[in-house]
Amino acid sequence: MIQWGSFFVVAAVAVVATVVLTVFYAGGVRLLSDGHAAGSTARVGAAYACFALCAAAVLFGLWLVVPQFH
Amino acid sequence: MDLTLTVILVIAFALLFDFTNGFHDTANAMATSVATGALKPRVAVVLAAVLNLIGAFLSTEVAKTISSGIINTDSDGRELITPALIFAGLIGATLWNFVTWYLGLPSSSSHALFGGLIGAALLGSGIGAVNFGSVVTNIVLPALLAPLVAGVAALIGTVIVYRTTRQATVPHAKGAFRIAQTVSASLVALAHGTSDAQKTMGVITLTLVAANLQQPDTGPQFWVILGCGLAIALGTAIGGWRIMRTVGTRITDVESPQGFAAEASSAATILAASHLGFPLSTTQVVSGSVVGVGLGKRLAAVHWGVAGRIGLGWLLTLPAAAAVGALSAWIAVSSTIGLGIVAVGAIAVIGVIYWLSRRAPVTSGNVNEQQPQRGEKAEVGA
């Protein structure tokens, strides 16, 4: 039998992960340009925080791919 | 029948299959990056090749899916598949990969391999050798679900990306998306190396064990790992430009924000699938993502004719590879001469397909060209 439980988990995780990645990366791009335009250090800082979160997600992906890490 | 000859032929064709697997799947990781100009075509394929080679060495566990599950064992637990049948299965998979490459269709190399082995096993050991329930749960349903999940994720991602960045008009947006796309594409290429080269290693190891040249329950030998890693990397570096053109420009015209959304969705789906116990085909995930980003962008067109042809290719992959596998098995199991006829015949077919492909070659120079009208003059100096 097909494991629908596993499938729905995979589907949900894939969609949520994509949403998180795109929201934070695109949000970072927007905040960076708005922040520079408005001279707002807070927004530029928030932009870098967004990028840092995306970098962490990539590192987590790398950790998943390389079996030696876990 | 000469067992040593069979084993040598299996190894040779397993490496050839791995090579086709490489150029078939370059598109998975790199097609959208090439299409958006995030990476130069040559740089993209070399990057993918290196990551595939690294991936082949990273994963040390043998992909047992080949030997367990789909092909049943007999009452003593022995495999119902012999080296000659594995050879026939590889012929079916390799020839189908060449046909789909010629047609520029992204199709799952794993499904071709399963199809070839299933066809050979059916002919060699009868209908009881194949676990059809397992075929439906492991191959047919995931083939429908993979593009759906990745497509929905990519569609949502595309909407988010364009909304957030005012249709990517904020300064430096396109450049930023190209960088992100390259990173996520690299992750896809690395993940690919850890899984796909494994399958061929599994096939060669299974053969060596079946021929009593290796102890059962031992992992692949170093030369097998090295050979498979190099074969898949070499295939990747050659670049499956025909398939890359389909995925990058023919399904829909991918722009860098879409490329980022597509690769993010592909990477997320592949990693979620392989670590949460519901494996999905990389090829089908990526194709689904590309359709999704086409649907997600306002006024972007998805060429459903192309998508339909790809879907048809997926439906045909298993039965077509199985038919060739069965035919090869029918000729090959009888005698050493039969084995030779199959090997020579397969090489002749590959030669013909290659010759056909040279009449309208797709290279790193014209991979991003839009669909030309038939009879239109070729681009000068490409």
mmCIF file of C-alpha atoms in Angstrom, chain A residues 1-34 36 51 54 57-68 70, chain B residues 57-61 137 141-142 145-146 149 152-154 156-158 160-161 163-166 170-173 176-177 179-180 183 187 190-191 194 260-261 264-265 268-269 271-273 275-278 280:
data_model
loop_
_atom_site.group_PDB
_atom_site.id
_atom_site.type_symbol
_atom_site.label_atom_id
_atom_site.label_comp_id
_atom_site.label_asym_id
_atom_site.label_seq_id
_atom_site.Cartn_x
_atom_site.Cartn_y
_atom_site.Cartn_z
ATOM 1 C CA MET A 1 0.000 0.000 0.000
ATOM 2 C CA ILE A 2 1.073 3.504 -0.670
ATOM 3 C CA GLN A 3 2.041 5.333 2.498
ATOM 4 C CA TRP A 4 -0.230 8.335 2.256
ATOM 5 C CA GLY A 5 0.845 9.494 5.705
ATOM 6 C CA SER A 6 4.478 9.822 4.613
ATOM 7 C CA PHE A 7 3.399 11.418 1.378
ATOM 8 C CA PHE A 8 1.374 14.153 3.048
ATOM 9 C CA VAL A 9 4.228 14.868 5.429
ATOM 10 C CA VAL A 10 6.630 15.180 2.492
ATOM 11 C CA ALA A 11 4.188 17.380 0.570
ATOM 12 C CA ALA A 12 3.595 19.651 3.558
ATOM 13 C CA VAL A 13 7.290 19.961 4.399
ATOM 14 C CA ALA A 14 8.179 20.683 0.763
ATOM 15 C CA VAL A 15 5.576 23.436 0.439
ATOM 16 C CA VAL A 16 6.347 25.004 3.835
ATOM 17 C CA ALA A 17 10.117 24.900 3.218
ATOM 18 C CA THR A 18 9.687 26.520 -0.200
ATOM 19 C CA VAL A 19 7.435 29.222 1.246
ATOM 20 C CA VAL A 20 9.883 29.935 4.080
ATOM 21 C CA LEU A 21 12.854 30.104 1.698
ATOM 22 C CA THR A 22 11.138 32.350 -0.839
ATOM 23 C CA VAL A 23 9.555 34.639 1.774
ATOM 24 C CA PHE A 24 12.843 35.199 3.560
ATOM 25 C CA TYR A 25 15.062 35.462 0.512
ATOM 26 C CA ALA A 26 12.731 37.697 -1.511
ATOM 27 C CA GLY A 27 11.930 39.600 1.710
ATOM 28 C CA GLY A 28 15.655 40.109 2.241
ATOM 29 C CA VAL A 29 16.092 41.435 -1.285
ATOM 30 C CA ARG A 30 13.195 43.854 -0.818
ATOM 31 C CA LEU A 31 14.291 45.012 2.656
ATOM 32 C CA LEU A 32 17.839 45.573 1.448
ATOM 33 C CA SER A 33 16.820 47.818 -1.441
ATOM 34 C CA ASP A 34 14.151 49.655 0.581
ATOM 35 C CA HIS A 36 19.289 51.482 1.273
ATOM 36 C CA PHE A 51 19.755 36.130 4.285
ATOM 37 C CA CYS A 54 18.373 31.281 4.204
ATOM 38 C CA ALA A 57 18.557 26.519 5.610
ATOM 39 C CA VAL A 58 21.119 25.717 2.898
ATOM 40 C CA LEU A 59 23.568 24.427 5.511
ATOM 41 C CA PHE A 60 20.802 22.262 6.956
ATOM 42 C CA GLY A 61 20.158 20.913 3.441
ATOM 43 C CA LEU A 62 23.857 20.143 3.071
ATOM 44 C CA TRP A 63 23.787 18.387 6.427
ATOM 45 C CA LEU A 64 20.891 16.235 5.212
ATOM 46 C CA VAL A 65 22.639 15.343 1.935
ATOM 47 C CA VAL A 66 25.956 14.301 3.472
ATOM 48 C CA PRO A 67 25.422 11.082 5.462
ATOM 49 C CA GLN A 68 28.745 11.473 7.280
ATOM 50 C CA HIS A 70 24.579 12.347 10.905
ATOM 51 C CA PHE B 57 31.781 9.120 -2.768
ATOM 52 C CA LEU B 58 29.765 10.651 0.070
ATOM 53 C CA SER B 59 27.141 7.987 0.366
ATOM 54 C CA THR B 60 28.528 4.648 1.451
ATOM 55 C CA GLU B 61 25.357 2.619 1.749
ATOM 56 C CA THR B 137 3.346 2.089 -5.032
ATOM 57 C CA LEU B 141 1.926 6.773 -8.034
ATOM 58 C CA PRO B 142 5.069 8.724 -7.094
ATOM 59 C CA LEU B 145 2.582 12.882 -7.102
ATOM 60 C CA ALA B 146 6.144 14.192 -7.533
ATOM 61 C CA VAL B 149 3.957 18.537 -4.977
ATOM 62 C CA VAL B 152 2.397 23.511 -6.174
ATOM 63 C CA ALA B 153 5.390 24.514 -4.019
ATOM 64 C CA ALA B 154 7.074 26.244 -6.973
ATOM 65 C CA ILE B 156 3.393 29.450 -4.459
ATOM 66 C CA GLY B 157 7.107 30.313 -4.302
ATOM 67 C CA THR B 158 6.914 32.185 -7.605
ATOM 68 C CA ILE B 160 5.695 35.112 -3.255
ATOM 69 C CA VAL B 161 8.918 36.088 -5.018
ATOM 70 C CA ARG B 163 4.839 39.946 -5.046
ATOM 71 C CA THR B 164 7.602 40.614 -2.509
ATOM 72 C CA THR B 165 9.993 42.196 -4.977
ATOM 73 C CA ARG B 166 7.431 44.222 -6.995
ATOM 74 C CA VAL B 170 13.672 46.347 -7.000
ATOM 75 C CA PRO B 171 17.376 47.027 -7.629
ATOM 76 C CA HIS B 172 19.693 43.990 -7.827
ATOM 77 C CA ALA B 173 16.755 41.568 -7.531
ATOM 78 C CA ALA B 176 20.331 38.149 -6.107
ATOM 79 C CA PHE B 177 17.995 35.480 -7.455
ATOM 80 C CA ILE B 179 23.012 33.663 -6.794
ATOM 81 C CA ALA B 180 20.330 31.909 -4.761
ATOM 82 C CA VAL B 183 23.258 27.618 -4.567
ATOM 83 C CA LEU B 187 22.401 21.268 -3.625
ATOM 84 C CA LEU B 190 24.980 16.976 -4.873
ATOM 85 C CA ALA B 191 21.869 15.143 -3.705
ATOM 86 C CA THR B 194 24.510 10.598 -3.554
ATOM 87 C CA PHE B 260 15.104 30.585 -7.830
ATOM 88 C CA ALA B 261 11.554 29.505 -6.928
ATOM 89 C CA ALA B 264 14.132 26.115 -4.032
ATOM 90 C CA SER B 265 11.043 23.956 -4.522
ATOM 91 C CA ALA B 268 13.075 21.243 -0.678
ATOM 92 C CA THR B 269 10.947 18.503 -2.246
ATOM 93 C CA LEU B 271 15.379 16.557 0.450
ATOM 94 C CA ALA B 272 12.019 16.177 2.192
ATOM 95 C CA ALA B 273 11.195 13.127 0.065
ATOM 96 C CA HIS B 275 14.590 11.995 4.352
ATOM 97 C CA LEU B 276 10.950 11.518 5.281
ATOM 98 C CA GLY B 277 10.468 8.113 3.702
ATOM 99 C CA PHE B 278 8.640 8.829 0.467
ATOM 100 C CA LEU B 280 10.415 10.838 -5.423
#
